[in-house]
Amino acid sequence: MTSALPAHPADLAVACGAALDDLRTRTPLVQCLTNEVTTNLVANALLAVGASPAMASVPGEAEELAGAAGAVLVNLGTPGPDQRASMGATVAAASGAGVPWVLDPVAVGVLAVRTRLAGHLLAERPAVVRGNASEVRALAGFVSAGRGVDARDDVEAAADAADALARLTGGAVAVSGPVDLVSDARGQVRLAVGDPLLTAVTGAGCALGGLVAAFTAVAPARTAAVAATTALGLAAERAARGARGPASFQVGLVDELYRLTPADLAARVGTAQQVGVPA
Amino acid sequence: MTSALPAHPADLAVACGAALDDLRTRTPLVQCLTNEVTTNLVANALLAVGASPAMASVPGEAEELAGAAGAVLVNLGTPGPDQRASMGATVAAASGAGVPWVLDPVAVGVLAVRTRLAGHLLAERPAVVRGNASEVRALAGFVSAGRGVDARDDVEAAADAADALARLTGGAVAVSGPVDLVSDARGQVRLAVGDPLLTAVTGAGCALGGLVAAFTAVAPARTAAVAATTALGLAAERAARGARGPASFQVGLVDELYRLTPADLAARVGTAQQVGVPA
Amino acid sequence: MTSALPAHPADLAVACGAALDDLRTRTPLVQCLTNEVTTNLVANALLAVGASPAMASVPGEAEELAGAAGAVLVNLGTPGPDQRASMGATVAAASGAGVPWVLDPVAVGVLAVRTRLAGHLLAERPAVVRGNASEVRALAGFVSAGRGVDARDDVEAAADAADALARLTGGAVAVSGPVDLVSDARGQVRLAVGDPLLTAVTGAGCALGGLVAAFTAVAPARTAAVAATTALGLAAERAARGARGPASFQVGLVDELYRLTPADLAARVGTAQQVGVPA
């Protein structure tokens, strides 16, 4: 997790391509405590990039798997009592074993139960926080106009919050939106990639959280966040071409993740990067 | 909920088209306590017509969202202990805030736990009850030959039950079948719309319940029931044309809901209506 | 369950075709206590072959349905507290009523909670155990290198375990892999059928468990295991032809199950059978 990060955009692109190659070769186990609405899509997205998903959220099993996994995803989308009971122990087991974990703070700032829960979990320092602007602002303690899983806030309005959160965790923070932002101690990366149909499919954000977790099993936090964001965005661009609507788009999205090559990914990371703030 | 309802078939068609237009413009939050088997399809169907789905069924969160939502769906398909604990409070919060709610009494009359639960919930007067003939008859206290989620009873055999139930709740009752029936205090509307493949997809009925809820956020109960039934039915007719089987049909169903225009919907409501009992 | 089994490969093929015909005619209720990640796919696969799925896992309802069902599926993929509480009572109700039940021991041998649970459930003698090689070996008490839902062990390495397990239960054991194995008291059947894309879709194994359960409602255990395995495998072969990746493959898989005829199935059972151990 602490290896040197590429400083140059081209290096980042190469690192992302290499990470996808590693993912397909090493097929790491990714243990997911995730949203019940979208578990199936998350699992299929993970399989499509080469990871081996485990969706064990039962207390006693969740933490058992976390220590042996390559990475762990904690998505707060449907934090029922059993899952809440598993989350603390799972994150602690991951941290204790040096396994990177990713926090997807769905609807944090809107609903009280999960907002408190997210605050507690942050103490275990997720490798990556992946959310929309409202969620990242709420998690960083800023005021938000969010109303659940929608991304009402503009990504740029969450840039400072992302930086603050990254300083707090020591990891990376990925803010999803029309232009995605990844922040860590070394600065910000902006990625112009994706398709508006991603917002018409339930679970596209959850799938991204899962992909980020998969990439943390084989790459440093910032590389993982950039690789996952670009992989999903590029697959979305390709899927949108043949789609008649959101359901055929979703089918295409998983198919295109499966067909994605390391060279494709590296090339798109190269073109997606925007050094400054977009106009 | 109590605004004047269109009396003439053509007025109803116009009102349904306007409701879809409102839905896409206002994107109301629809809070769903729903069947775990079909949550994903329900959420995607809601997104496709313009609503903003929230699937928060955790006690403490469910009722928090209900009061702020445009409408609430309660589907009894998988009434686990946590969900049951949320349902009463959620429905009470919706009623207290004047938020319309829809009851989908899956398998009521077949299984004892949910039949008792449905009886309790009815006291909070759902804007619309959406079920198959067996479920509506069971809910109205008639004998039923149902065996779960199948629609064994004929829709016409549930017409009196639908009327009785509508009198009890003061809202509308939608009975799904080859010809759909919507009953409220002003009488019955029959709609010849849809495709047999709807019965080959798990969750088509649940998706309809969700769509009815979405339309109650922007229209009176009867208009909402007619608009949702016709929207799903028309999307099904279009999806069936290109389908090789039930899974490609389901993909097409959501795509066609997404592509549906207010003018399409109004026109099909106009042709779908049957004034008398079909031969 | 105890009717004479076909001894000749051609008889088995005919019996499998007849079983699919029965399934479509009788549409038996199949009560499923199953994996929350894949419930939707299992339900749609069951509908596609003509069965009537019920996914009632709530304590009090699960056992109520089991006694009235044509068959019961117990899949250990996500054994939360509620589901665990239902499983013992459901299996007991099925056994008491003479209803065949199928055990899918997902990740048994890897995770402690479900491994203990599987041991207890075995005492109620499932008609069929359906798993991958790791799971079957673990359930039979052999050492396994499994790490969850992956099939790391070779099917042939589980052949003795399958025989031992079949002797213990008095039923059949189906081991899924590149070549599938079905064992019961009369010996082993090997089936060369399927497509590698089945391993790229979450829930393909769960769907097979569901199909095996559906066939036990209309056929003896060995016929059911062979018919279900071949039905899914043949549908996979056909779906793979038109697929761009795993998601379009999954859509095609359910479509092809729906289109499968008894004659198709009988013919493929005939060609899939391998009498000896494959080279």
Coordinates of N, CA and C in Angstrom, one line a residue, chain C residues 32 34-35 38-47 53 55 73 75 203 206-211:
Chain C
C32 N -37.6 -22.3 -2.1 CA -36.1 -22.1 -2.1 C -35.7 -21.3 -0.9
T34 N -32.5 -19.7 -0.3 CA -31.3 -19.6 -1.2 C -30.5 -18.3 -1.0
N35 N -29.4 -18.4 -1.6 CA -28.4 -17.3 -1.7 C -29.0 -16.0 -2.1
T38 N -28.1 -14.3 -5.5 CA -28.4 -14.9 -6.8 C -29.9 -15.3 -6.8
T39 N -30.7 -14.9 -5.9 CA -32.1 -15.3 -5.8 C -32.9 -15.0 -7.1
N40 N -32.6 -13.9 -7.6 CA -33.3 -13.5 -8.8 C -33.0 -14.4 -10.0
L41 N -31.8 -14.8 -10.2 CA -31.4 -15.7 -11.3 C -32.0 -17.0 -11.1
V42 N -32.0 -17.5 -9.8 CA -32.5 -18.8 -9.5 C -34.0 -18.9 -9.8
A43 N -34.7 -17.8 -9.4 CA -36.2 -17.8 -9.6 C -36.5 -17.7 -11.1
N44 N -35.7 -16.9 -11.9 CA -36.0 -16.9 -13.3 C -35.6 -18.2 -14.0
A45 N -34.6 -18.8 -13.6 CA -34.2 -20.1 -14.2 C -35.3 -21.2 -13.9
L46 N -35.9 -21.1 -12.7 CA -37.0 -22.0 -12.4 C -38.2 -21.8 -13.3
L47 N -38.6 -20.5 -13.4 CA -39.7 -20.1 -14.3 C -39.4 -20.6 -15.7
P53 N -41.4 -20.9 -8.7 CA -40.5 -20.7 -7.6 C -41.2 -19.9 -6.4
M55 N -39.7 -18.1 -2.9 CA -38.4 -17.8 -2.3 C -38.7 -17.3 -0.8
L73 N -35.3 -26.4 -2.1 CA -33.9 -26.1 -2.3 C -33.3 -25.4 -1.1
N75 N -29.8 -23.7 -0.2 CA -28.5 -23.2 -0.6 C -27.9 -22.4 0.5
G203 N -23.8 -17.1 -9.7 CA -25.1 -17.8 -9.5 C -25.4 -18.9 -10.5
C206 N -25.8 -21.8 -8.4 CA -27.0 -21.7 -7.6 C -28.2 -22.0 -8.5
A207 N -28.2 -21.5 -9.7 CA -29.3 -21.8 -10.7 C -29.4 -23.3 -10.9
L208 N -28.2 -24.0 -11.0 CA -28.2 -25.4 -11.2 C -28.8 -26.1 -10.0
G209 N -28.5 -25.7 -8.8 CA -29.1 -26.3 -7.6 C -30.6 -26.1 -7.7
G210 N -31.1 -25.0 -8.1 CA -32.5 -24.8 -8.2 C -33.2 -25.7 -9.3
L211 N -32.5 -25.9 -10.4 CA -33.0 -26.7 -11.4 C -33.0 -28.2 -11.0

